[in-house]
Every structure is written in C-alpha cells, then in structure tokens.
C-alpha cells in the first residue's frame, strides 16, 4: 500500500511551542503534500515537496523530505491556537496519475 | 470567493433511499475528485474525472456512481445508501493530474437513518 502513516496520532502543545509531525510511506513517490483540515471542514493545501527536494518553507511551516528513509516531517513554529486542526500527508503514486493517498493524520491541539 | 462549492453541507437520507451530492467549481480545473472520509480516518479516493474521462477506484462499491455533465459540475450518486455509507464526502479539483495541488470543497456530511 502506498498509504502514508503519520505520527503522532495526536499532539497537544502550548501556544508558542513548535509542533513536529512525521509521515512515512512505503514506495517511491513523485511528490508529497501536506494538508490541514479543521474539524468538520474540507482540506486546505499547505505545501507540496517534490521527490528531488529536501526542504521547503512557507511562513511558519517547514517541510523536510528524506526519500532514502521514505519519510517527511512538518514543523510548525511558534504555534497559535488557530493552528489547532488535523494535518494529513498525501503521496502521489508515480504509476497512477491523479491518485493521491492520504495518511490517517495527526490531530494537533494548541492550547492558548 | 468560494472556489469549490458543495451542496448541501449536511444531508440526511433514509436507508436505501437514493441520494445525490453536488459539487461545483469556479477554477475551470480539468480534474474533479470525490473522496469519502469517515470519522478520524484518512480521506479515501472514490473516483475522479479527467475532463470527461471517468476513473473508478478498484475498491469503490458499485453503489457509488458519479456524473460530470460539464467542466463546472460533478455529482456523487449513492444508489442505495447503507448505514456504513454515513461519512463526510469531499469534492476536490486540480488543474491537471500529475504534481498538482488539490483544492477541496467544505464537504457534505451524510447521515443515513
């Protein structure tokens, strides 16, 4: 299965702390994307990192990709209560264009 | 401005009663997807359209059908909903298939009584 697995399943931190979430996958990928989902809402795209990239930044977000370990991490710095959400990684199957497989997600709670 | 719109946001249906969920987009994207997401689980791809070409996932039940009458609209038809079909249904679009960001609608939560 191509499915990403994320850890931890749940993470609770104080406002201002950093939050790190990890995603592992099983086979080769074209790219890996991180999405955020507020409770009961649709997903919002955060960052796409291609298989030939190692690190990307966007505001308070930093994503790394290690294709040798088949893993990625999402770091949110200086977290805010508004960052409370579920975070999913999604991998694109290089053999099946259009199919992104999502991990089970990490639920992040940022306490004010 | 809403780019991917799903109606209704909440849908209640009876066991076995056909139901249709609607998705529209203002992005003029080629690809539209339907996902099923059950509580605390990953979104699961049901099928997608690339323009008019329909691509069904191998494990999508026959109970689920889709129509895309034009670029802007895509429908999910559940012919005979069972209790196990209660879930959030997410519509997404992307400009193309490979290496493309998907833009999600807010979802329709389906309850089956």
XYZ file of N, CA and C in Angstrom:
675
model
N 0.833 -1.190 0.000
C 0.000 0.000 0.000
C 0.870 1.242 0.000
N 0.423 2.252 -0.727
C 1.166 3.491 -0.807
C 0.907 4.380 0.393
N -0.053 4.007 1.222
C -0.580 4.941 2.198
C 0.489 5.447 3.141
N 0.449 6.762 3.393
C 1.340 7.350 4.372
C 0.858 7.037 5.769
N 1.776 6.910 6.666
C 1.430 6.725 8.061
C 2.002 7.886 8.827
N 1.200 8.448 9.701
C 1.649 9.640 10.392
C 1.786 9.384 11.873
N 2.746 10.071 12.451
C 2.848 10.032 13.896
C 3.297 11.385 14.398
N 2.923 11.781 15.588
C 1.997 11.015 16.415
C 0.565 11.108 15.882
N -0.333 10.296 16.391
C -1.739 10.400 16.003
C -2.348 11.668 16.579
N -1.891 12.040 17.780
C -2.404 13.245 18.422
C -1.252 13.950 19.110
N -1.309 15.274 19.085
C -0.252 16.091 19.673
C -0.896 17.293 20.340
N -0.523 17.527 21.581
C -1.077 18.663 22.320
C 0.072 19.508 22.844
N 0.068 20.791 22.505
C 1.159 21.680 22.914
C 0.593 23.019 23.386
N 1.453 23.820 23.962
C 1.067 25.166 24.380
C 1.355 26.153 23.243
N 0.582 27.201 23.210
C 0.798 28.262 22.224
C 2.241 28.763 22.337
N 2.855 28.982 21.185
C 4.235 29.451 21.175
C 5.251 28.343 20.993
N 4.875 27.117 21.322
C 5.789 25.981 21.132
C 5.778 25.557 19.667
N 6.788 24.772 19.319
C 6.850 24.198 17.974
C 6.161 22.841 17.952
N 5.579 22.506 16.816
C 4.921 21.209 16.646
C 5.565 20.490 15.471
N 5.931 19.233 15.686
C 6.517 18.428 14.611
C 5.676 17.185 14.380
N 5.317 16.980 13.109
C 4.543 15.800 12.728
C 5.313 15.052 11.661
N 5.242 13.745 11.705
C 6.009 12.916 10.785
C 5.106 12.054 9.918
N 5.586 11.769 8.734
C 4.832 10.953 7.779
C 5.801 9.959 7.160
N 5.432 8.700 7.128
C 6.249 7.697 6.439
C 5.402 7.031 5.367
N 6.050 6.609 4.296
C 5.353 5.982 3.198
C 6.155 4.781 2.730
N 5.561 4.010 1.791
C 6.141 2.695 1.532
C 6.849 2.554 0.194
N 6.382 3.271 -0.821
C 7.008 3.081 -2.141
C 7.460 4.426 -2.700
N 8.035 4.402 -3.886
C 8.539 5.651 -4.459
C 7.389 6.606 -4.755
N 7.705 7.878 -4.730
C 6.685 8.906 -4.931
C 7.175 9.962 -5.902
N 6.229 10.680 -6.513
C 6.562 11.869 -7.304
C 6.695 13.085 -6.410
N 5.785 13.173 -5.459
C 5.794 14.311 -4.556
C 5.015 13.939 -3.306
N 5.141 14.770 -2.314
C 4.405 14.590 -1.065
C 3.797 15.932 -0.710
N 2.554 15.891 -0.290
C 1.864 17.135 0.041
C 1.349 17.056 1.470
N 1.299 18.189 2.106
C 0.705 18.309 3.433
C -0.561 19.147 3.325
N -1.596 18.663 4.004
C -2.881 19.348 4.037
C -3.303 19.540 5.494
N -4.133 20.520 5.686
C -4.685 20.790 7.004
C -6.200 20.686 6.904
N -6.837 20.183 7.971
C -8.287 20.072 7.991
C -8.804 20.519 9.349
N -9.567 21.590 9.339
C -10.261 21.983 10.560
C -11.459 21.060 10.754
N -11.864 20.892 11.981
C -12.912 19.929 12.318
C -14.163 20.143 11.478
N -14.600 19.090 10.798
C -15.823 19.152 10.014
C -15.732 19.951 8.741
N -14.525 20.237 8.284
C -14.346 21.057 7.078
C -13.537 20.293 6.032
N -13.398 20.922 4.871
C -12.562 20.338 3.824
C -11.088 20.529 4.123
N -10.260 19.946 3.257
C -8.810 20.037 3.441
C -8.270 21.281 2.740
N -7.238 21.850 3.327
C -6.574 23.013 2.746
C -5.122 22.638 2.478
N -4.689 22.879 1.262
C -3.324 22.531 0.879
C -2.328 23.460 1.578
N -1.253 22.882 2.114
C -0.222 23.672 2.785
C 1.040 23.773 1.940
N 1.632 22.644 1.652
C 2.918 22.630 0.932
C 3.004 21.362 0.074
N 3.617 21.499 -1.077
C 3.987 20.352 -1.917
C 5.507 20.302 -1.980
N 6.075 19.134 -1.741
C 7.528 18.968 -1.862
C 7.769 17.837 -2.849
N 8.612 18.104 -3.842
C 8.866 17.113 -4.880
C 9.945 16.137 -4.432
N 10.011 15.024 -5.106
C 10.914 13.952 -4.672
C 12.383 14.358 -4.761
N 12.692 15.379 -5.568
C 14.099 15.807 -5.675
C 14.407 16.987 -4.748
N 13.464 17.344 -3.903
C 13.668 18.431 -2.944
C 13.850 17.847 -1.548
N 14.588 18.551 -0.708
C 14.841 18.063 0.647
C 14.128 18.889 1.700
N 13.921 20.164 1.389
C 13.313 21.033 2.397
C 12.569 22.161 1.700
N 11.428 22.544 2.288
C 10.697 23.718 1.789
C 10.136 24.486 2.964
N 10.036 25.794 2.776
C 9.499 26.648 3.825
C 8.313 27.428 3.275
N 7.365 27.684 4.167
C 6.265 28.587 3.828
C 5.796 29.220 5.123
N 6.176 30.471 5.325
C 5.806 31.146 6.565
C 6.344 30.409 7.776
N 5.460 30.007 8.670
C 5.882 29.279 9.880
C 5.992 27.775 9.648
N 5.805 27.345 8.425
C 5.852 25.914 8.113
C 7.190 25.544 7.487
N 7.705 24.392 7.920
C 8.930 23.852 7.311
C 8.687 22.369 7.077
N 8.878 21.953 5.846
C 8.692 20.546 5.478
C 10.021 19.987 5.019
N 10.336 18.796 5.491
C 11.520 18.088 5.004
C 11.085 16.775 4.370
N 11.900 16.290 3.468
C 11.637 15.023 2.794
C 12.937 14.235 2.719
N 12.887 13.020 3.190
C 14.036 12.113 3.107
C 13.587 10.888 2.329
N 13.907 10.855 1.045
C 13.414 9.754 0.208
C 14.125 8.444 0.533
N 15.335 8.531 1.112
C 16.033 7.281 1.459
C 15.343 6.594 2.631
N 14.759 7.395 3.504
C 14.028 6.831 4.650
C 12.530 6.780 4.387
N 12.124 7.299 3.214
C 10.690 7.361 2.882
C 9.914 8.031 4.008
N 10.362 9.227 4.349
C 9.680 9.944 5.419
C 9.721 11.441 5.170
N 8.768 12.115 5.779
C 8.669 13.572 5.691
C 8.256 14.093 7.058
N 8.637 15.325 7.336
C 8.183 15.944 8.578
C 7.634 17.326 8.277
N 6.662 17.704 9.070
C 6.079 19.047 9.012
C 6.323 19.701 10.356
N 7.003 20.837 10.329
C 7.274 21.599 11.538
C 6.486 22.902 11.487
N 5.718 23.156 12.522
C 5.024 24.442 12.664
C 5.710 25.173 13.808
N 6.287 26.308 13.515
C 6.988 27.056 14.557
C 6.053 28.085 15.198
N 6.360 28.411 16.458
C 5.595 29.439 17.182
C 4.095 29.217 17.012
N 3.638 28.070 17.424
C 2.250 27.678 17.156
C 1.261 28.638 17.817
N 0.063 28.677 17.201
C -1.028 29.517 17.695
C -2.254 28.640 17.908
N -3.168 29.100 18.721
C -4.387 28.329 18.957
C -5.111 28.040 17.641
N -5.011 28.967 16.692
C -5.675 28.791 15.395
C -5.054 27.680 14.558
N -3.891 27.172 14.962
C -3.276 26.050 14.239
C -3.920 24.723 14.609
N -4.790 24.735 15.612
C -5.480 23.511 16.019
C -6.257 22.942 14.843
N -5.923 21.710 14.448
C -6.522 21.085 13.271
C -5.927 19.687 13.130
N -6.397 18.973 12.136
C -5.756 17.712 11.756
C -4.873 17.967 10.545
N -3.725 17.323 10.528
C -2.762 17.524 9.446
C -2.518 16.180 8.757
N -2.654 16.193 7.434
C -2.519 14.964 6.648
C -1.385 15.105 5.647
N -0.629 14.019 5.476
C 0.278 13.973 4.345
C -0.389 13.156 3.247
N -0.041 13.460 2.017
C -0.598 12.741 0.870
C 0.519 12.495 -0.124
N 0.608 11.278 -0.601
C 1.654 10.931 -1.564
C 1.023 10.629 -2.914
N 1.713 11.034 -3.954
C 1.231 10.779 -5.307
C 1.947 9.560 -5.871
N 1.162 8.591 -6.327
C 1.702 7.371 -6.918
C 2.271 7.693 -8.300
N 3.568 7.446 -8.540
C 4.152 7.771 -9.849
C 3.572 6.951 -10.992
N 2.919 5.840 -10.662
C 2.370 4.977 -11.709
C 0.893 5.246 -11.975
N 0.309 6.106 -11.206
C -1.132 6.296 -11.298
C -1.424 7.778 -11.109
N -1.310 8.533 -12.183
C -1.530 9.971 -12.121
C -2.933 10.255 -11.621
N -3.035 11.165 -10.705
C -4.335 11.546 -10.178
C -4.675 10.867 -8.869
N -3.886 9.868 -8.486
C -4.209 9.175 -7.238
C -3.276 9.657 -6.142
N -3.841 10.395 -5.206
C -3.114 10.775 -4.001
C -3.653 9.952 -2.852
N -2.759 9.362 -2.098
C -3.165 8.542 -0.957
C -2.826 9.282 0.321
N -3.822 9.431 1.166
C -3.666 10.208 2.385
C -3.329 9.314 3.573
N -2.505 9.843 4.462
C -2.270 9.191 5.736
C -3.444 9.434 6.671
N -3.394 8.795 7.828
C -4.507 8.912 8.781
C -4.510 10.223 9.544
N -3.433 10.981 9.433
C -3.429 12.316 10.006
C -2.938 12.401 11.436
N -2.483 13.593 11.784
C -2.121 13.937 13.161
C -3.068 15.034 13.612
N -3.693 14.812 14.764
C -4.577 15.836 15.324
C -3.772 16.697 16.266
N -3.644 17.962 15.929
C -2.864 18.906 16.728
C -3.803 19.797 17.530
N -3.535 19.893 18.823
C -4.266 20.814 19.684
C -3.263 21.799 20.259
N -3.507 23.081 20.018
C -2.643 24.125 20.564
C -3.440 24.864 21.637
N -2.968 24.769 22.858
C -3.691 25.371 23.985
C -3.246 26.814 24.172
N -4.207 27.733 24.316
C -3.850 29.147 24.489
C -3.206 29.399 25.847
N -13.661 34.345 -2.200
C -14.676 33.767 -3.101
C -14.524 32.250 -3.088
N -15.645 31.583 -2.907
C -15.605 30.127 -2.871
C -15.174 29.596 -4.224
N -14.295 28.624 -4.244
C -13.784 28.089 -5.492
C -14.341 26.694 -5.754
N -14.507 25.910 -4.682
C -15.110 24.586 -4.800
C -16.287 24.571 -3.829
N -17.449 24.388 -4.366
C -18.683 24.526 -3.587
C -19.371 23.177 -3.528
N -19.787 22.808 -2.331
C -20.512 21.548 -2.184
C -21.874 21.809 -1.560
N -22.865 21.182 -2.139
C -24.215 21.300 -1.617
C -24.871 19.928 -1.539
N -25.664 19.695 -0.507
C -25.770 20.537 0.660
C -24.582 20.302 1.599
N -24.464 21.063 2.655
C -23.393 20.828 3.622
C -23.732 19.629 4.507
N -25.001 19.453 4.759
C -25.462 18.309 5.558
C -26.621 17.666 4.819
N -26.596 16.338 4.734
C -27.651 15.608 4.044
C -28.069 14.423 4.910
N -29.362 14.343 5.144
C -29.910 13.201 5.868
C -30.738 12.394 4.895
N -30.512 11.104 4.839
C -31.307 10.246 3.970
C -31.694 8.993 4.727
N -32.609 8.253 4.137
C -33.048 7.015 4.769
C -32.306 5.839 4.149
N -32.181 4.819 4.917
C -31.562 3.581 4.448
C -32.213 3.163 3.120
N -31.393 3.000 2.087
C -31.896 2.536 0.804
C -32.456 3.609 -0.107
N -32.569 4.838 0.365
C -33.153 5.908 -0.459
C -32.044 6.625 -1.227
N -32.129 6.646 -2.550
C -31.055 7.273 -3.334
C -30.814 8.725 -2.934
N -29.557 9.108 -2.998
C -29.200 10.479 -2.644
C -28.127 10.973 -3.612
N -28.168 12.262 -3.912
C -27.183 12.889 -4.803
C -26.518 14.048 -4.097
N -25.198 14.049 -4.124
C -24.417 15.159 -3.584
C -23.832 15.937 -4.753
N -23.727 17.238 -4.565
C -23.346 18.118 -5.659
C -22.033 18.830 -5.372
N -21.242 19.031 -6.421
C -20.003 19.791 -6.316
C -19.886 20.684 -7.540
N -19.504 21.915 -7.324
C -19.236 22.809 -8.454
C -17.943 23.562 -8.200
N -17.319 24.003 -9.286
C -16.043 24.700 -9.161
C -15.985 25.892 -10.109
N -15.287 26.926 -9.634
C -15.131 28.131 -10.448
C -13.695 28.260 -10.959
N -12.901 27.205 -10.793
C -11.481 27.259 -11.134
C -11.200 26.816 -12.566
N -12.208 26.253 -13.221
C -12.031 25.723 -14.579
C -10.951 24.632 -14.631
N -10.892 23.844 -13.560
C -9.913 22.763 -13.497
C -10.377 21.550 -14.290
N -9.386 20.814 -14.805
C -9.711 19.638 -15.610
C -10.158 18.449 -14.771
N -9.649 18.357 -13.569
C -9.849 17.140 -12.774
C -10.764 17.434 -11.587
N -11.718 16.535 -11.371
C -12.568 16.607 -10.180
C -12.559 15.249 -9.503
N -12.462 15.282 -8.184
C -12.335 14.061 -7.378
C -13.475 13.991 -6.370
N -13.818 12.770 -6.006
C -14.695 12.539 -4.856
C -13.970 11.632 -3.868
N -13.970 12.074 -2.599
C -13.386 11.302 -1.515
C -14.467 10.998 -0.484
N -14.298 9.867 0.179
C -15.110 9.546 1.343
C -14.196 9.603 2.569
N -14.665 10.289 3.602
C -13.859 10.358 4.831
C -14.737 10.008 6.024
N -14.398 8.915 6.670
C -15.106 8.536 7.887
C -14.376 9.130 9.085
N -15.060 9.144 10.194
C -14.573 9.847 11.374
C -13.157 9.413 11.758
N -12.276 10.405 11.927
C -10.887 10.189 12.364
C -10.094 9.311 11.395
N -10.507 9.266 10.149
C -9.777 8.471 9.161
C -9.281 9.359 8.018
N -8.419 8.789 7.204
C -7.919 9.487 6.033
C -9.000 9.590 4.974
N -9.006 10.647 4.190
C -9.892 10.675 3.024
C -9.528 9.539 2.079
N -10.562 8.888 1.537
C -10.348 7.746 0.641
C -10.912 8.101 -0.729
N -10.065 8.007 -1.741
C -10.498 8.368 -3.086
C -11.513 7.361 -3.613
N -12.655 7.867 -4.079
C -13.682 7.004 -4.684
C -13.490 6.929 -6.201
N -13.390 8.092 -6.826
C -13.174 8.181 -8.276
C -12.769 9.598 -8.637
N -12.327 9.739 -9.886
C -12.059 11.082 -10.379
C -12.381 11.156 -11.862
N -12.634 12.371 -12.306
C -12.832 12.671 -13.721
C -11.665 13.508 -14.194
N -11.062 13.103 -15.287
C -10.161 13.998 -16.014
C -10.933 14.431 -17.239
N -11.405 15.662 -17.218
C -12.331 16.144 -18.249
C -13.545 15.217 -18.236
N -13.811 14.539 -19.337
C -14.963 13.628 -19.346
C -14.582 12.182 -19.047
N -13.294 11.922 -18.887
C -12.839 10.546 -18.640
C -13.018 10.191 -17.170
N -13.771 9.120 -16.960
C -14.099 8.683 -15.601
C -13.119 7.602 -15.170
N -12.590 7.721 -13.960
C -11.649 6.752 -13.412
C -12.137 6.301 -12.040
N -12.525 5.049 -11.990
C -13.090 4.492 -10.762
C -11.999 3.763 -9.992
N -11.935 3.955 -8.684
C -11.005 3.169 -7.881
C -11.522 1.734 -7.790
N -10.590 0.803 -7.743
C -10.957 -0.621 -7.807
C -11.862 -1.033 -6.649
N -11.676 -0.414 -5.493
C -12.444 -0.857 -4.327
C -13.641 0.055 -4.031
N -14.007 0.908 -4.963
C -15.200 1.734 -4.771
C -16.437 0.872 -5.018
N -17.352 0.812 -4.052
C -18.535 -0.034 -4.234
C -19.378 0.423 -5.422
N -20.071 -0.548 -6.033
C -20.936 -0.256 -7.189
C -22.080 0.680 -6.829
N -22.382 0.752 -5.571
C -23.426 1.623 -5.035
C -23.136 3.105 -5.302
N -21.883 3.412 -5.563
C -21.465 4.796 -5.774
C -21.249 5.044 -7.259
N -21.907 6.089 -7.751
C -21.766 6.473 -9.149
C -21.450 7.962 -9.203
N -20.978 8.407 -10.360
C -20.689 9.829 -10.497
C -21.054 10.306 -11.887
N -21.378 11.571 -11.981
C -21.677 12.214 -13.262
C -20.960 13.545 -13.321
N -20.475 13.860 -14.512
C -19.883 15.186 -14.706
C -20.455 15.745 -16.011
N -21.558 16.462 -15.922
C -22.221 16.951 -17.135
C -21.459 18.052 -17.854
N -20.633 18.786 -17.128
C -19.812 19.844 -17.733
C -18.586 20.073 -16.849
N -17.729 21.000 -17.259
C -16.486 21.233 -16.521
C -16.741 21.640 -15.083
N -17.804 22.401 -14.857
C -18.007 23.018 -13.555
C -18.646 22.105 -12.517
N -19.434 21.144 -12.958
C -20.241 20.374 -12.010
C -19.854 18.897 -12.004
N -19.940 18.315 -10.812
C -19.750 16.881 -10.672
C -20.668 16.398 -9.560
N -21.340 15.278 -9.793
C -22.298 14.752 -8.826
C -21.862 13.382 -8.332
N -22.174 13.125 -7.079
C -21.975 11.803 -6.493
C -23.361 11.229 -6.210
N -23.664 10.108 -6.824
C -24.940 9.430 -6.607
C -24.707 8.176 -5.781
N -25.446 8.066 -4.698
C -25.404 6.840 -3.897
C -26.754 6.173 -4.084
N -26.732 5.033 -4.752
C -27.993 4.438 -5.233
C -28.841 3.872 -4.095
N -28.216 3.216 -3.159
C -28.955 2.603 -2.063
C -28.102 2.724 -0.798
N -28.159 3.896 -0.167
C -27.265 4.134 0.968
C -27.491 3.154 2.110
N -26.390 2.649 2.629
C -26.438 1.831 3.820
C -25.898 2.610 4.999
N -26.058 2.040 6.188
C -25.596 2.737 7.394
C -24.090 2.995 7.325
N -23.376 2.092 6.668
C -21.923 2.234 6.555
C -21.481 3.324 5.603
N -22.423 3.912 4.892
C -22.073 4.991 3.952
C -22.128 6.367 4.613
N -22.533 6.402 5.861
C -22.530 7.675 6.588
C -21.082 8.140 6.739
N -20.826 9.338 6.262
C -19.443 9.841 6.224
C -19.470 11.292 5.762
N -18.292 11.884 5.741
C -18.104 13.177 5.083
C -17.669 12.871 3.645
N -18.274 13.533 2.692
C -17.895 13.359 1.285
C -17.262 14.655 0.802
N -16.022 14.529 0.359
C -15.234 15.679 -0.040
C -15.042 15.686 -1.543
N -15.285 16.826 -2.134
C -15.010 17.039 -3.548
C -13.737 17.860 -3.653
N -12.915 17.570 -4.619
C -11.681 18.329 -4.832
C -11.459 18.505 -6.326
N -10.686 19.526 -6.668
C -10.335 19.740 -8.074
C -8.836 19.963 -8.177
N -8.296 19.697 -9.351
C -6.927 20.093 -9.645
C -6.838 20.448 -11.110
N -5.858 21.295 -11.426
C -5.729 21.758 -12.799
C -5.408 20.600 -13.735
N -4.520 19.743 -13.271
C -4.134 18.582 -14.067
C -3.925 17.413 -13.124
N -3.427 16.302 -13.646
C -3.338 15.103 -12.827
C -2.033 15.018 -12.024
N -0.913 15.247 -12.683
C 0.359 14.980 -12.029
C 0.884 16.204 -11.287
N 1.375 15.983 -10.090
C 2.027 17.022 -9.293
C 1.198 18.281 -9.168
N -0.032 18.084 -8.894
C -0.924 19.239 -8.796
C -1.567 19.319 -7.434
N -1.650 20.519 -6.930
C -2.375 20.769 -5.695
C -3.851 20.488 -5.906
N -4.462 19.852 -4.933
C -5.899 19.655 -4.978
C -6.583 20.706 -4.101
N -7.661 21.255 -4.617
C -8.439 22.255 -3.897
C -9.738 21.596 -3.458
N -9.966 21.608 -2.165
C -11.099 20.887 -1.605
C -12.274 21.813 -1.317
N -13.467 21.253 -1.482
C -14.660 21.918 -1.002
C -14.824 21.662 0.487
N -15.854 22.269 1.085
C -16.048 22.141 2.536
C -16.608 20.797 2.966
N -17.061 20.002 1.984
C -17.577 18.683 2.312
C -19.083 18.665 2.539
N -19.654 17.493 2.332
C -21.057 17.234 2.689
C -21.064 16.081 3.681
N -21.656 16.327 4.819
C -21.756 15.250 5.815
C -23.070 14.516 5.591
N -22.973 13.239 5.319
C -24.148 12.399 5.041
C -24.489 11.569 6.253
N -25.743 11.639 6.636
C -26.267 10.818 7.725
C -27.324 9.881 7.152
N -27.215 8.608 7.447
C -28.166 7.612 6.952
C -28.958 7.065 8.124
N -30.274 7.240 8.059
C -31.132 6.783 9.167
C -31.764 5.431 8.871
